[in-house]
Short mmCIF file of C-alpha atoms in Angstrom, two decimals:
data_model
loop_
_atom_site.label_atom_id
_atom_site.label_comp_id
_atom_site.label_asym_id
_atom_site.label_seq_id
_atom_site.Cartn_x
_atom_site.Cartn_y
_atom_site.Cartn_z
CA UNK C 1052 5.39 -4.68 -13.43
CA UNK C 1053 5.54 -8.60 -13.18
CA UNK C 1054 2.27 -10.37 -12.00
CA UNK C 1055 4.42 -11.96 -9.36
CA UNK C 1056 5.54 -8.09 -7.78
CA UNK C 1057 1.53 -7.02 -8.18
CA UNK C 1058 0.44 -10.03 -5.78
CA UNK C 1059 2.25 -9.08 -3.08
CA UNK C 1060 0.01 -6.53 -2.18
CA UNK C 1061 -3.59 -7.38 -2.04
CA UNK C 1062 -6.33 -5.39 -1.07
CA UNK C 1063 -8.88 -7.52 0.77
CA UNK C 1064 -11.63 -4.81 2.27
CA UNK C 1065 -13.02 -1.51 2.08
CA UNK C 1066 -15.13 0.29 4.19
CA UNK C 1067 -16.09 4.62 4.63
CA UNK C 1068 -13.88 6.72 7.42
CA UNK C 1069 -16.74 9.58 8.44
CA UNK C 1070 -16.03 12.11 10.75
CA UNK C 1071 -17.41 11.80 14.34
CA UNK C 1072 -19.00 15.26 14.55
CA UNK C 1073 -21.77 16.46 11.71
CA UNK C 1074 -20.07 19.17 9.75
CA UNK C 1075 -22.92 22.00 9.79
CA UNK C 1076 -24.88 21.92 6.92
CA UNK C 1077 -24.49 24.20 3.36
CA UNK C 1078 -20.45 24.21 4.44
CA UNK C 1079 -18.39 24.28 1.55
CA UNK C 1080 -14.72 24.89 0.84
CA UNK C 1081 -13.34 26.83 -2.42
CA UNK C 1082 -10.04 25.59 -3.94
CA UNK C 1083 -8.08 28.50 -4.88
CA UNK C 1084 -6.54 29.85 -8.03
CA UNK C 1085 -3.43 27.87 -7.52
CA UNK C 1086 -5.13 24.35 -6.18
CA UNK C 1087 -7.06 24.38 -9.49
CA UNK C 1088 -3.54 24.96 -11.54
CA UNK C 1089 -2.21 21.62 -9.37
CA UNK C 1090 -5.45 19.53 -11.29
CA UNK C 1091 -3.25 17.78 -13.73
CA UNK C 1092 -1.71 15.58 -10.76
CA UNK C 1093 -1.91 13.42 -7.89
CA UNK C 1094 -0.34 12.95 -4.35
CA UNK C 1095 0.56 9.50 -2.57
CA UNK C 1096 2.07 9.67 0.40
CA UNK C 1097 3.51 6.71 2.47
CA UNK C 1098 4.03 6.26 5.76
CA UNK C 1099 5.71 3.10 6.97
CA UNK C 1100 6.19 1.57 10.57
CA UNK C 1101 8.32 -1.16 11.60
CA UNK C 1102 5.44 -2.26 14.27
CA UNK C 1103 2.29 -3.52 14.59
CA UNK C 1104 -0.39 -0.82 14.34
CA UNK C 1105 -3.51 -2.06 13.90
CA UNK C 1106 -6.15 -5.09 15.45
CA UNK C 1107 -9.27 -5.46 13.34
CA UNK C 1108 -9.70 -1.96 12.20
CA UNK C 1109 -13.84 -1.90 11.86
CA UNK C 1110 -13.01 -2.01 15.90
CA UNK C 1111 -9.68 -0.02 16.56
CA UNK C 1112 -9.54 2.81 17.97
CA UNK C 1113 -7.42 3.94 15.26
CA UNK C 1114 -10.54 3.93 13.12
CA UNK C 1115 -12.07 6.35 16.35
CA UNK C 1116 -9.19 8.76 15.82
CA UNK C 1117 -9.35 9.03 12.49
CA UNK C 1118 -12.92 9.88 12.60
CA UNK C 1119 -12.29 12.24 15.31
CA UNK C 1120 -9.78 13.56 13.26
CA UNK C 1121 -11.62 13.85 10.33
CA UNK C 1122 -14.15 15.99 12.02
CA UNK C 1123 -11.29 18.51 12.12
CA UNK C 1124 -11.01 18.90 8.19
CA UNK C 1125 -14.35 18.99 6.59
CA UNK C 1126 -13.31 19.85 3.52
CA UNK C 1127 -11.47 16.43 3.67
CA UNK C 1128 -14.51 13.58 3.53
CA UNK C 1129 -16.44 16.46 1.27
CA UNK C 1130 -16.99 15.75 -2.10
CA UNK C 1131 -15.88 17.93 -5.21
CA UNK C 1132 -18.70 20.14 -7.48
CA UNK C 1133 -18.38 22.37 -9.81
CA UNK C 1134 -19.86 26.38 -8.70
CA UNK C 1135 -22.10 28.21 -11.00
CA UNK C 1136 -18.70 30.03 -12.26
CA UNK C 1137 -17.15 26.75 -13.79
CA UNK C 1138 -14.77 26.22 -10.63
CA UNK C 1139 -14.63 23.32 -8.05
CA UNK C 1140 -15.60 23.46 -4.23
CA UNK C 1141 -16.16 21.00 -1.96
CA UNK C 1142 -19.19 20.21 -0.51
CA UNK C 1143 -18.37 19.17 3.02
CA UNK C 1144 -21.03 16.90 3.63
CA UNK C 1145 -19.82 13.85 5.51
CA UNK C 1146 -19.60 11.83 2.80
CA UNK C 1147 -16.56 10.25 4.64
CA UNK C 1148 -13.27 8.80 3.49
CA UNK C 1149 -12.71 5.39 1.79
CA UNK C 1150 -10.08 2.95 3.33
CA UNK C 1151 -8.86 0.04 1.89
CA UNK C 1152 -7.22 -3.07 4.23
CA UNK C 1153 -4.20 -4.15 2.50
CA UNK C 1154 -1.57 -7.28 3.26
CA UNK C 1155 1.54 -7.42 1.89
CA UNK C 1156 3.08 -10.96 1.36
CA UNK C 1157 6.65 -9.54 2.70
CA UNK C 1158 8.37 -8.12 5.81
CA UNK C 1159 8.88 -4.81 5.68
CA UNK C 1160 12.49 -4.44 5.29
CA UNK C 1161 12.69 -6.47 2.90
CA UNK C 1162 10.10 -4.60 0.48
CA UNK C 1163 12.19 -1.26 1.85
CA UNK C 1164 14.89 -3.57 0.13
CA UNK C 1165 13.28 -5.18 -3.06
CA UNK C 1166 10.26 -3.32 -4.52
CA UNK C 1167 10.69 -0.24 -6.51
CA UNK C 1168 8.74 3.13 -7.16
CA UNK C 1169 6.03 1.64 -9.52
CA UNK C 1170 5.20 -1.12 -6.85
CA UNK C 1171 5.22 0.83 -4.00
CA UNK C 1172 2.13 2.99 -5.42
CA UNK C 1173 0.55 -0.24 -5.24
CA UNK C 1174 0.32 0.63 -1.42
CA UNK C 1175 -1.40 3.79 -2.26
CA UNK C 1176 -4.82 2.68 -4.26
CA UNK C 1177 -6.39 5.49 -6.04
CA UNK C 1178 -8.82 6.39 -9.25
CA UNK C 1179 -9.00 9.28 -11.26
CA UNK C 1180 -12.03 11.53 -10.38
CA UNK C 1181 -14.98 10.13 -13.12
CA UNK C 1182 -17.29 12.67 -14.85
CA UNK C 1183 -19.27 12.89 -11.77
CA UNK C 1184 -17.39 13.50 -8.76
CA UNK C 1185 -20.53 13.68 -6.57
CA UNK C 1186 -19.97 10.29 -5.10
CA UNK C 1187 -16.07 10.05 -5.66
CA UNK C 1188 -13.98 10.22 -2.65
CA UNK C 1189 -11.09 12.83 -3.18
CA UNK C 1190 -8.92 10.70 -0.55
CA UNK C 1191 -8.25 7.76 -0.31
CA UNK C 1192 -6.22 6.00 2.64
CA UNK C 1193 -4.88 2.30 2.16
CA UNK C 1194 -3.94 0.93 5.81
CA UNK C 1195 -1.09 -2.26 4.34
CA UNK C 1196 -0.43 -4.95 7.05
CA UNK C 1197 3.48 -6.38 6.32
CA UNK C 1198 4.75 -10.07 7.57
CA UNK C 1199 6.24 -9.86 11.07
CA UNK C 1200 4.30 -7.17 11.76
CA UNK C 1201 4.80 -3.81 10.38
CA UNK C 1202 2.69 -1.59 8.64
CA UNK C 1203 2.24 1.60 6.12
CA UNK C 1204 -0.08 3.71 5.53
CA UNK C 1205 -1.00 4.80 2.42
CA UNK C 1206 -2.69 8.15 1.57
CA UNK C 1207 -3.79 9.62 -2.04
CA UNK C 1208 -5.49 12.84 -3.21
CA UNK C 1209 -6.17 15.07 -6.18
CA UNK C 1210 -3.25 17.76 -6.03
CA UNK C 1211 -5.88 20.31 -5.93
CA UNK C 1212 -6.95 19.30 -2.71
CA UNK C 1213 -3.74 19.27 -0.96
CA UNK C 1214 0.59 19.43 -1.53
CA UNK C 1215 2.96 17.65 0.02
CA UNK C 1216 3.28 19.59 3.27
CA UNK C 1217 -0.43 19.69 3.72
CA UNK C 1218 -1.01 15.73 3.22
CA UNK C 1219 1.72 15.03 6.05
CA UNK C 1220 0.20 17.73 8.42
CA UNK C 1221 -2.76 15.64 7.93
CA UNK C 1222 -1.61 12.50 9.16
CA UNK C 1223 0.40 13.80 12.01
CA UNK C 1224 -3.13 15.43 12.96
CA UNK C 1225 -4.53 12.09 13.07
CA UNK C 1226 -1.66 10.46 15.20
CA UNK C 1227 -1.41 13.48 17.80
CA UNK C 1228 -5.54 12.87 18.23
CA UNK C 1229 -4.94 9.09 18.64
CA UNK C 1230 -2.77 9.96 21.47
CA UNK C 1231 -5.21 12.74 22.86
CA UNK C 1232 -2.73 15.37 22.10
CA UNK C 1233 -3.08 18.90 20.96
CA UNK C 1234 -2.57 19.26 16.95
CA UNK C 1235 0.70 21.42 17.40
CA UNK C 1236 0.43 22.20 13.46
CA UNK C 1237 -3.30 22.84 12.44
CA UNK C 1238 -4.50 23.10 8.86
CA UNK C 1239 -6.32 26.83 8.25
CA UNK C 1240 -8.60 26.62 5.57
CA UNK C 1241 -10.05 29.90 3.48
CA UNK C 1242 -10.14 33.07 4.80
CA UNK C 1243 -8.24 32.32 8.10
CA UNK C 1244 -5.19 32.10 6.00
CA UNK C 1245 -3.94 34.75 3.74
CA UNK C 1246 -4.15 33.29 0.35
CA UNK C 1247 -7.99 33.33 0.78
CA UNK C 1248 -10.20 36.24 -0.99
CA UNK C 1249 -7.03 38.12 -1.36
CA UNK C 1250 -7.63 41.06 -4.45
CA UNK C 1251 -5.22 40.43 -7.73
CA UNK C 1252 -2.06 43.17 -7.40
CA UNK C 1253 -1.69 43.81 -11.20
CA UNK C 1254 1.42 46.00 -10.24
CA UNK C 1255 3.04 42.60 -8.48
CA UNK C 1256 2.41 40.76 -11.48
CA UNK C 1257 3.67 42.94 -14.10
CA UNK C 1258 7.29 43.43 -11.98
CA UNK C 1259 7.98 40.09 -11.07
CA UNK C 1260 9.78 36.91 -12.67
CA UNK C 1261 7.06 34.32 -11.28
CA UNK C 1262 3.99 35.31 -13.81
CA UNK C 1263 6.41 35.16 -16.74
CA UNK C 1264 7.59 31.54 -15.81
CA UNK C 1265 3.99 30.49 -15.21
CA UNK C 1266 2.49 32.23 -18.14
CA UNK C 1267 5.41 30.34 -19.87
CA UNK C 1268 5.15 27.36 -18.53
CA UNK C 1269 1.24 27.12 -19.45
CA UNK C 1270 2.02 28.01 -23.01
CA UNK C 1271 4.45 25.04 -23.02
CA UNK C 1272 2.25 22.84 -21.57
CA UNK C 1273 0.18 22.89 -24.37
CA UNK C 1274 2.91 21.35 -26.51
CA UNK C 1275 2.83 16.83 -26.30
CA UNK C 1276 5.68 15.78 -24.40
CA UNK C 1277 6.94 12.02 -25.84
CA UNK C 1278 5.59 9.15 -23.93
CA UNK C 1279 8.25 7.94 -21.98
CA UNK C 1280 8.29 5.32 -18.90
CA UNK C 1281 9.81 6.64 -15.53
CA UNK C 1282 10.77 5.07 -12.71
CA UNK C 1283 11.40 6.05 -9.31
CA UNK C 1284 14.10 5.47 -6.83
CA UNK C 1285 14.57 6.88 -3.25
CA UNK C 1286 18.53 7.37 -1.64
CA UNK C 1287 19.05 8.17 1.51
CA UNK C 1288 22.10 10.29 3.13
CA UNK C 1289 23.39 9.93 6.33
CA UNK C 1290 24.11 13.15 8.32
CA UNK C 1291 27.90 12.49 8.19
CA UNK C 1292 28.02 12.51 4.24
CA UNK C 1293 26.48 15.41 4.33
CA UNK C 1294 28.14 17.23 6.34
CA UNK C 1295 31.43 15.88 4.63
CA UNK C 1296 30.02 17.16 1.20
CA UNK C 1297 29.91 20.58 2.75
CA UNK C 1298 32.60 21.04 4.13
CA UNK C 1299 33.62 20.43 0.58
CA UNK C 1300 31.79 23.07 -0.83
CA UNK C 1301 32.53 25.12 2.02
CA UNK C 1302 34.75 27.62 0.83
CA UNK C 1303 32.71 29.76 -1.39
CA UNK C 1304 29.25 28.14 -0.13
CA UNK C 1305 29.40 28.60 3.51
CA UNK C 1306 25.53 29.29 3.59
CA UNK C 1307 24.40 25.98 1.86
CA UNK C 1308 22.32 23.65 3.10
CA UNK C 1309 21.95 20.31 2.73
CA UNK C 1310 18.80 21.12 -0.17
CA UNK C 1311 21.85 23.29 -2.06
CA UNK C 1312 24.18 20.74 -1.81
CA UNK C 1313 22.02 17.54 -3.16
CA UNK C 1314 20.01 19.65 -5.65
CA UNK C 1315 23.03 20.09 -7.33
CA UNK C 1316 24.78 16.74 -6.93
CA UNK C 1317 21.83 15.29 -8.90
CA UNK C 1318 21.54 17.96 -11.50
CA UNK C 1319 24.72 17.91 -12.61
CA UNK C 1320 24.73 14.22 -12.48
CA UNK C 1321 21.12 14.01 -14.58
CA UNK C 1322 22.66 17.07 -17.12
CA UNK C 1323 25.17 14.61 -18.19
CA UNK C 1324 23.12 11.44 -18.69
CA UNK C 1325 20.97 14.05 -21.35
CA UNK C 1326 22.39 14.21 -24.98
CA UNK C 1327 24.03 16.86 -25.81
CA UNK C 1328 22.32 19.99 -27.08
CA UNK C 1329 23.37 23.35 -29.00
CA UNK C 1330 22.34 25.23 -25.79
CA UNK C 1331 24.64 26.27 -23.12
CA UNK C 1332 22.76 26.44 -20.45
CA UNK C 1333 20.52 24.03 -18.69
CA UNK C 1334 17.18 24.66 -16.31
CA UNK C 1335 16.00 24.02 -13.28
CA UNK C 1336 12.65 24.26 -11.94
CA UNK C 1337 13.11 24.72 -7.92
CA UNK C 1338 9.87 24.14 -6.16
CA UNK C 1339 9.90 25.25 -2.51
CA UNK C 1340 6.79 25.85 0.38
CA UNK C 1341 5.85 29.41 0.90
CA UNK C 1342 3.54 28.86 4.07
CA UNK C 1343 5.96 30.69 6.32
CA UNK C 1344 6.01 33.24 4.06
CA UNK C 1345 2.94 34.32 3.31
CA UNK C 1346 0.41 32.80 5.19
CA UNK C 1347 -1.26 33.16 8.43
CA UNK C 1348 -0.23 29.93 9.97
CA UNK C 1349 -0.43 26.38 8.39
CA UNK C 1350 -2.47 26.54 5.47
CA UNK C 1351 -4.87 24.09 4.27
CA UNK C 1352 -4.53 23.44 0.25
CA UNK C 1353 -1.68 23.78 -2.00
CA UNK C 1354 1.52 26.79 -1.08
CA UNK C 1355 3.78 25.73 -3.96
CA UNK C 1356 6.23 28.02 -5.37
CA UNK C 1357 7.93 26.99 -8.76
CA UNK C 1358 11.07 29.04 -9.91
CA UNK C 1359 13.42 28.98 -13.01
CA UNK C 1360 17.24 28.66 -12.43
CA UNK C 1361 19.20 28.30 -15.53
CA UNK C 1362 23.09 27.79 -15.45
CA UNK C 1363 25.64 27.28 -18.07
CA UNK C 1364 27.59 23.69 -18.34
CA UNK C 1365 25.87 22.26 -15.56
CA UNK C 1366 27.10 19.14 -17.15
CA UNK C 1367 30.82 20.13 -16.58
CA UNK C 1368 30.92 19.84 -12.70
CA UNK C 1369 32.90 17.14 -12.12
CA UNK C 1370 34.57 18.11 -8.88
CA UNK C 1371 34.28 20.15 -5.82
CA UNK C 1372 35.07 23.46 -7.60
CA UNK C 1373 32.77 22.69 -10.44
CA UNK C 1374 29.93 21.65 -7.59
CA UNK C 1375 30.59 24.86 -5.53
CA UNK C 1376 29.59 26.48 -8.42
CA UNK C 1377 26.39 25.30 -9.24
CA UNK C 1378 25.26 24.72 -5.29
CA UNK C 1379 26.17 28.12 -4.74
CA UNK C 1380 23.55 29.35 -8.02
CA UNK C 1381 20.60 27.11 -6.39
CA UNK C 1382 21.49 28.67 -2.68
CA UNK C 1383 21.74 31.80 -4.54
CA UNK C 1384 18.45 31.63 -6.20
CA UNK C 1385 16.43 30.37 -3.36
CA UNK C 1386 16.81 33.09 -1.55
CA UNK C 1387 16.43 35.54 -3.95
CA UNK C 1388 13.02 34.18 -3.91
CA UNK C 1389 11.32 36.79 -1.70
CA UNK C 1390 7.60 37.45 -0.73
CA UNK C 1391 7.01 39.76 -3.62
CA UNK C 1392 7.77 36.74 -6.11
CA UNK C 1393 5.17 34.39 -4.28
CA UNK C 1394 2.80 36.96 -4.90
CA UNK C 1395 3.62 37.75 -8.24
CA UNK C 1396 2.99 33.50 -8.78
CA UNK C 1397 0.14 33.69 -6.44
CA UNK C 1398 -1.80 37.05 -8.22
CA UNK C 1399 -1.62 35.92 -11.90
CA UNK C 1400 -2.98 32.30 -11.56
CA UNK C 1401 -5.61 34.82 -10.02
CA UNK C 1402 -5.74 36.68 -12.65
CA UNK C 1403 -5.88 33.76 -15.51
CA UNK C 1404 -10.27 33.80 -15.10
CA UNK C 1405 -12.61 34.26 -18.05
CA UNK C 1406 -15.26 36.88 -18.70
CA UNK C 1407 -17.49 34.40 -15.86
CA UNK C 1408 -15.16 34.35 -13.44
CA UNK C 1409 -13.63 30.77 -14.24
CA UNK C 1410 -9.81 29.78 -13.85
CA UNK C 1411 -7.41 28.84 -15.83
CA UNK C 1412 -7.36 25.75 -17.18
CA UNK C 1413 -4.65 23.24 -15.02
CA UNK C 1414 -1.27 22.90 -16.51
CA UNK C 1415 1.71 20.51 -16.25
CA UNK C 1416 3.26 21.80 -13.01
CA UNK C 1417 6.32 19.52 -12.29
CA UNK C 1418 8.02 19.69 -15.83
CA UNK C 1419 8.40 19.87 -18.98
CA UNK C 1420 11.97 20.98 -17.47
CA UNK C 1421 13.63 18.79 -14.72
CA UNK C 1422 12.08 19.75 -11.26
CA UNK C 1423 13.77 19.97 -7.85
CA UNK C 1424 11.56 19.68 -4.89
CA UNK C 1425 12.80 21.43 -1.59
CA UNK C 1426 11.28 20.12 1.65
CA UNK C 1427 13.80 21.81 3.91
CA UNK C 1428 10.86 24.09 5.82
CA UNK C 1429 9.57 20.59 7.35
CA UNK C 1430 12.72 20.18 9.46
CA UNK C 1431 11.89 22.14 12.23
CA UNK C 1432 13.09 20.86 15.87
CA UNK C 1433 12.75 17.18 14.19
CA UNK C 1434 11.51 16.37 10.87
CA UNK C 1435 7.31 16.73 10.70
CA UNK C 1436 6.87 13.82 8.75
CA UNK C 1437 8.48 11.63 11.09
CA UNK C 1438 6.50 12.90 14.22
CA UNK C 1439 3.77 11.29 12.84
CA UNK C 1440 3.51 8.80 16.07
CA UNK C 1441 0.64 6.88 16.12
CA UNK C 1442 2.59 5.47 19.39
CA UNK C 1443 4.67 6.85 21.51
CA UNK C 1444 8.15 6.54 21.04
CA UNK C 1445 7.46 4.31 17.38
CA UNK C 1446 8.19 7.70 14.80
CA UNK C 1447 8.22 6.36 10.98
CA UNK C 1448 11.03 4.57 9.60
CA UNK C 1449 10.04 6.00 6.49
CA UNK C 1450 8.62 8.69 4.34
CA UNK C 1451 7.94 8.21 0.82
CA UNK C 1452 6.15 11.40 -1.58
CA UNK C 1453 4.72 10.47 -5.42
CA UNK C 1454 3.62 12.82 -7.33
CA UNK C 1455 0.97 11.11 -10.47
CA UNK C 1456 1.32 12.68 -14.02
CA UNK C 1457 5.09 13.68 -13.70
CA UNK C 1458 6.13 14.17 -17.47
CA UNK C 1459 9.26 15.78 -19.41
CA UNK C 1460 12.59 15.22 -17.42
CA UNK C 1461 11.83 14.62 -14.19
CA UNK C 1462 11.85 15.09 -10.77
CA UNK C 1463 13.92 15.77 -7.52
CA UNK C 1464 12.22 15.15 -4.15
CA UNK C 1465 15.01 16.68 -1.27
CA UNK C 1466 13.28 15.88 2.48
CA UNK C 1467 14.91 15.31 5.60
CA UNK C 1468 15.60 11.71 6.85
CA UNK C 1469 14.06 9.87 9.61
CA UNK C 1470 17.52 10.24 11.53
CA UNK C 1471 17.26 14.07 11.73
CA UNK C 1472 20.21 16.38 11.63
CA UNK C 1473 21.66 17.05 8.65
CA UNK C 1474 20.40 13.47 7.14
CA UNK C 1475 18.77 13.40 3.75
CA UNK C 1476 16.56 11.50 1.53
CA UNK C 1477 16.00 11.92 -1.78
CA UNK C 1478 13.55 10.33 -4.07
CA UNK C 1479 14.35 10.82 -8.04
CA UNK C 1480 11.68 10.23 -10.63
CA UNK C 1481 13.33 9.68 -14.29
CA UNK C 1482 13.12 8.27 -17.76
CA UNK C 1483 13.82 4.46 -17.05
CA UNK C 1484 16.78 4.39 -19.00
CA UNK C 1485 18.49 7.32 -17.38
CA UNK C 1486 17.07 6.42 -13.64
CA UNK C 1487 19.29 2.91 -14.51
CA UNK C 1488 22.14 5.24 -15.40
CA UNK C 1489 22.19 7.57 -12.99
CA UNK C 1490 21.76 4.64 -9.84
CA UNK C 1491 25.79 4.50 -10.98
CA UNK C 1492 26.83 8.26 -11.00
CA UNK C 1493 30.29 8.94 -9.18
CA UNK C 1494 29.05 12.02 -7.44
CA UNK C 1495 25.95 10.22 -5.90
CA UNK C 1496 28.15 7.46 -5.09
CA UNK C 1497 30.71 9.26 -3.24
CA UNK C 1498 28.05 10.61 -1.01
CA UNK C 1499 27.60 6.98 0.35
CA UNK C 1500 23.92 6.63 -0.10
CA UNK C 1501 21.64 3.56 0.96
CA UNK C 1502 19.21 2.58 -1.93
CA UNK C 1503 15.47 1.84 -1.11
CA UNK C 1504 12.75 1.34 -3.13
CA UNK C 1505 14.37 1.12 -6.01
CA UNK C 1506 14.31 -2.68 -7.06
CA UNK C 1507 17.80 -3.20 -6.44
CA UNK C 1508 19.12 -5.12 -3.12
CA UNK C 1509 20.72 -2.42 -0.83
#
């Protein structure tokens, strides 16, 4: 990244977030089995509005909300040890959240225009946790002030702390309480949701494809991946395109979804920017959110579900008949993803603990194999992440999800669009060379997609 791109964004203050009620004392929160696998990576999440949303925030009563806010989620402004069995908790003891005050030397639209993937983390600020965590702030939020008046907020946490779905709940949390309204999705945390103290089923494990994929997948991750650069760039779909591409695949897909339709748009179109290999078949890793599924209500944490889907000459779809084939496979395997498998995933990163009662040790999560991320369960009667109104009226004009420490192929992020309907965005994290590549595929293309983020003028 040039010197010129990193001075647009300057951080100018800091200051502590704390939550406005005392959290009662000894209160602690245990990551589970699963958060602890997620410890290899990061999340940034931005939010970004086209208005103004902030005064002098020492004074706002943004700053009130959050802290109100914050005195919902304890486990949030808590700060990470390690328990006498080797594995982290949180001590939730108001330590508080640190913000950083940000100003971007741009307008808005035209950073949505010009900066790319690598910049836009700049809006994000985080640090890896140090030896000792006892003082290290496991979130971070970076409030960004744009020319002409709009704004993004920036929000960063260790993976093991929180996914994707769980980091947006968050900060819609925090802009229902600004507006004094109830929190129509809250977080559960521990035993008020069902993945917490739940006994190991051994028979689950043994029967199900989930625990081999993970217990492969940790094997591999032992292996170096090459050092490669990736880049990121986001496309977004209008609900028309979408609907055309369909109606295209229609025929013998007349259950797909939007998720079906671009997961395998951009597979195929990735599988042929790879060299060619002996195999004849190429993998998928499909990540989707089992909250619905298994838990209680809205669960606080990480409910990530990673599946294998591997299909022959993925490389050879080159028209409709060719993409009904592999969109049907990926609608096919989705739902053959039922609650046994989550618990077969769930039960043996449960069961990975040593003679002391330790877990596993983390693992590379999204890779070594190209990953597909499916956010379709956050498009309910509108999109979650874009009823994050801090004002009434003013949703988001945009979403963007990083995930830190993405290695091996690559990734997929499929989320809904701030339009609604059947609108789409996608955010693809590749190899630089092949991101460069792939910007030009025909099947992307005909979709009609508007580029942001990606460096490139839209």
């Amino acid at each position: 990244m040039s010197t010129t791109q990193q001075s647009r964004v300057v951080v100018h203050s800091k200051l502590t977030a704390v939550s406005s009620r005392p959290v009662k004392a000894g209160a602690t929160h245990n990551l589970t089995a699963l958060d602890h696998a997620m410890g290899l990576h990061t999340l940034h999440v931005v939010f970004y509005y086209k208005h103004k949303l902030f005064g002098c925030f020492d004074l706002d009563p943004l700053r009130l909300s959050l802290s109100e806010a914050l005195s919902l989620h304890p486990q949030v402004v808590g700060r990470m040890a390690h328990k006498p069995d080797g594995n982290w908790e949180v001590k939730c003891n108001d330590a508080g959240v640190r913000v950083f005050m940000a100003r971007v030397a741009t307008t808005l639209d035209e950073w949505l225009r010009s900066a790319d993937g690598s910049e836009e983390r700049l809006l994000t600020v985080w640090d890896d946790m140090p030896d000792d965590p006892s003082t290290w702030s496991p979130y971070r939020i970076q409030i960004n002030e744009f020319e002409g008046g709009g704004a993004a907020i920036g929000v960063s946490c260790t993976h093991m702390h929180a996914d994707p779905t769980c980091v947006t709940l968050l900060v819609k949390a925090w802009a229902e309480t600004h507006r004094k309204q109830a929190i129509a999705h809250p977080l559960l945390v521990g035993e008020s949701s069902a993945l917490g103290g739940r006994p190991v089923d051994q028979d689950i494990i043994k029967t199900k494809s989930a625990a081999a994929y993970y217990e492969a997948k940790s094997v591999a991750a032992k292996t170096p991946l090459p050092e490669k650069k990736m880049s990121t760039a986001t496309f977004k779909f209008s609900s028309a395109m979408i609907k055309q591409g369909l109606l295209q695949i229609h025929k013998t897909c007349p259950e797909a979804n939007p998720f079906d339709l671009l997961a395998a748009v951009f597979w195929t179109s990735i599988a042929r920017l790879k060299p060619q290999k002996s195999a004849t078949k190429h993998s998928l890793s499909i990540c989707t959110d089992f909250r619905k599924k298994l838990c209680s209500g809205w669960h606080y944490g990480n409910a990530l579900h990673f599946s294998m889907l591997s299909v022959p000459d993925v490389e050879e779809a080159e028209n409709a008949n060719g993409l009904e084939h592999v969109a049907g496979a990926v609608q096919r395997h989705v739902w053959s993803q039922k609650e046994e498998e989550f618990w077969s995933g769930v039960d043996w990163f449960g069961s990975q603990k040593g003679e002391e009662g330790k877990f596993g040790a983390a693992f590379r999560m999204y890779g070594p194999e190209l990953t597909c991320v499916s956010m379709e369960h956050m498009n309910e009667k509108e999109p979650m992440m874009y009823a994050a109104l801090f004002d009434k009226d003013k949703k988001p004009a945009h979403v963007s999800y990083h995930v830190g420490n993405v290695e091996g192929e690559g990734l997929i992020m499929v989320m809904p669009a701030s339009e609604g309907g059947l609108g789409r965005m996608v955010m693809v994290t590749l190899p630089e060379e092949e991101l460069a590549r792939l910007c030009e595929a025909q099947p992307i293309l005909s979709l009609k997609p508007t580029m942001l983020l990606s460096g490139k003028q839209a």
